[in-house]
Short mmCIF file of C-alpha atoms in Angstrom, two decimals:
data_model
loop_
_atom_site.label_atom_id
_atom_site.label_comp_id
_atom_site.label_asym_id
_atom_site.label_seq_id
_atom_site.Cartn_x
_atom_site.Cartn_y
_atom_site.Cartn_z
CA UNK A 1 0.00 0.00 0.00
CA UNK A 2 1.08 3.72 -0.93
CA UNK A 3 1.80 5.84 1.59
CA UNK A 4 -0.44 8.82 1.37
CA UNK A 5 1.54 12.27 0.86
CA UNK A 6 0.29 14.55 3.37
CA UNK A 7 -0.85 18.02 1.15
CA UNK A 8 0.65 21.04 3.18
CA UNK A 9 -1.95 23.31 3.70
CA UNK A 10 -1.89 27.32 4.67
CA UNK A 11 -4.16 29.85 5.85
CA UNK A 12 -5.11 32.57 3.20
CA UNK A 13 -4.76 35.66 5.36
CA UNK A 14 -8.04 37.22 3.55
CA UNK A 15 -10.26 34.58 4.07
CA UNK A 16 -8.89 32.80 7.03
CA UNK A 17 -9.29 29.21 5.31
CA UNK A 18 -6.92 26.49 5.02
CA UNK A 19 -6.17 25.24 1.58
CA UNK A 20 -3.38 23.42 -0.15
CA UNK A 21 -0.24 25.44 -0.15
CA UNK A 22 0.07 24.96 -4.09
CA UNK A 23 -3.00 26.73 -4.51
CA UNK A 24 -2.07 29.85 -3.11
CA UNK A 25 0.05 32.93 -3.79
CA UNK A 26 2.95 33.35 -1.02
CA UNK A 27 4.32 36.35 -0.08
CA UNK A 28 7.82 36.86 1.74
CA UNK A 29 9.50 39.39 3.79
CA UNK A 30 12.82 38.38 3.96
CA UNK A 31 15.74 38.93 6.76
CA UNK A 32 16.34 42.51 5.00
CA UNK A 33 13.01 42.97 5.53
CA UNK A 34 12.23 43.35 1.93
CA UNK A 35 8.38 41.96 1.13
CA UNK A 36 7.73 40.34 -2.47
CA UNK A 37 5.56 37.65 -4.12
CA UNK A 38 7.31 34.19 -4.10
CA UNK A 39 6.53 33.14 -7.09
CA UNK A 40 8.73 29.56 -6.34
CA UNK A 41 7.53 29.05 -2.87
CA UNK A 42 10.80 28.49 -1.36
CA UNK A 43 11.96 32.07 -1.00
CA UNK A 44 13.57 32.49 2.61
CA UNK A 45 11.89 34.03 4.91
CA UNK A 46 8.39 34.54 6.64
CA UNK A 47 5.47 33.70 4.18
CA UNK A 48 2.04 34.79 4.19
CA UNK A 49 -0.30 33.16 1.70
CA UNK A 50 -3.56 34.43 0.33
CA UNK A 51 -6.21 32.72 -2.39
CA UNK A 52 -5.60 34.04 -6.53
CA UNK A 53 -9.11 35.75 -5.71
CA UNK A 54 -10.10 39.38 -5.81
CA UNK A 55 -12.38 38.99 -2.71
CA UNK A 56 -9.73 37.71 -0.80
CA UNK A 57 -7.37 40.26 -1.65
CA UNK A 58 -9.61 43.06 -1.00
CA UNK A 59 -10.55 41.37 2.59
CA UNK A 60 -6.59 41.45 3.07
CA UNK A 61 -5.99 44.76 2.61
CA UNK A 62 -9.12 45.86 4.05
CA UNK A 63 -7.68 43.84 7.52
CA UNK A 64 -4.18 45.30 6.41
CA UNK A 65 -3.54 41.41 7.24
CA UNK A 66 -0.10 41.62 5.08
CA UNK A 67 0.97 43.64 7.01
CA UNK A 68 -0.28 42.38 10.56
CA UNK A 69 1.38 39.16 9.31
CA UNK A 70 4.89 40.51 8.65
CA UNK A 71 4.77 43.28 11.57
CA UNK A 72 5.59 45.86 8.98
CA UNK A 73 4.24 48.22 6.87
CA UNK A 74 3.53 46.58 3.34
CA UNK A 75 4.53 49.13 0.69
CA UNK A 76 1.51 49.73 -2.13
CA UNK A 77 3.89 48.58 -5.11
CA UNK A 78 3.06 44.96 -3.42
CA UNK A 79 -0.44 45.27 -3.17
CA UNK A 80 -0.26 46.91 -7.00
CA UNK A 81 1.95 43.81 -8.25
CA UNK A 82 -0.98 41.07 -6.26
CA UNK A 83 -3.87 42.79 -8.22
CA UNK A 84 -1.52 42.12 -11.45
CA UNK A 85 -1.33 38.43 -10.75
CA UNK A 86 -4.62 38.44 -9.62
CA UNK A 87 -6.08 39.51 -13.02
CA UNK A 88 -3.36 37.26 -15.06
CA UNK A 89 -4.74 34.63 -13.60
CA UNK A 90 -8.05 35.98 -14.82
CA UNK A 91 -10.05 35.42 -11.36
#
């Protein structure tokens, strides 16, 4: 009998639900502090992960949950650069 891979699973910080980690966008702040969208999922630092939708994102930043998350300040340019993926992925 296979041994059944356990799915890693992450809280989307806009809609508080655990899903599997691959289906979610990660963002990192790294040791310099800098915050970007880990587009690999294996970036260094401490991750924050929210659902590719629009409701989600807008429940983020309305909770300024990035930014609770990572005890800083999340610069626009990120939020600006989510929305971008966000509508790539056409959701």
């Amino acid at each position: 009998m296979m041994k059944k891979k356990k799915i890693p699973l992450r809280k989307c910080v806009g809609c508080l639900e655990q899903k599997p980690k691959k289906e979610l966008i990660r963002i990192v702040r790294n040791k310099e502090g800098e915050i970007k969208i880990d587009f690999t999922g294996k970036a260094h630092g401490r991750g924050a992960y929210i659902c590719p939708q629009k409701e989600c994102f807008e429940k983020m930043q309305k909770k300024n949950a990035l930014a609770r998350a990572f005890g800083v300040e999340v610069p626009s340019d990120i939020y600006e650069q989510l929305i971008e993926e966000l509508n790539k992925n056409g959701k």
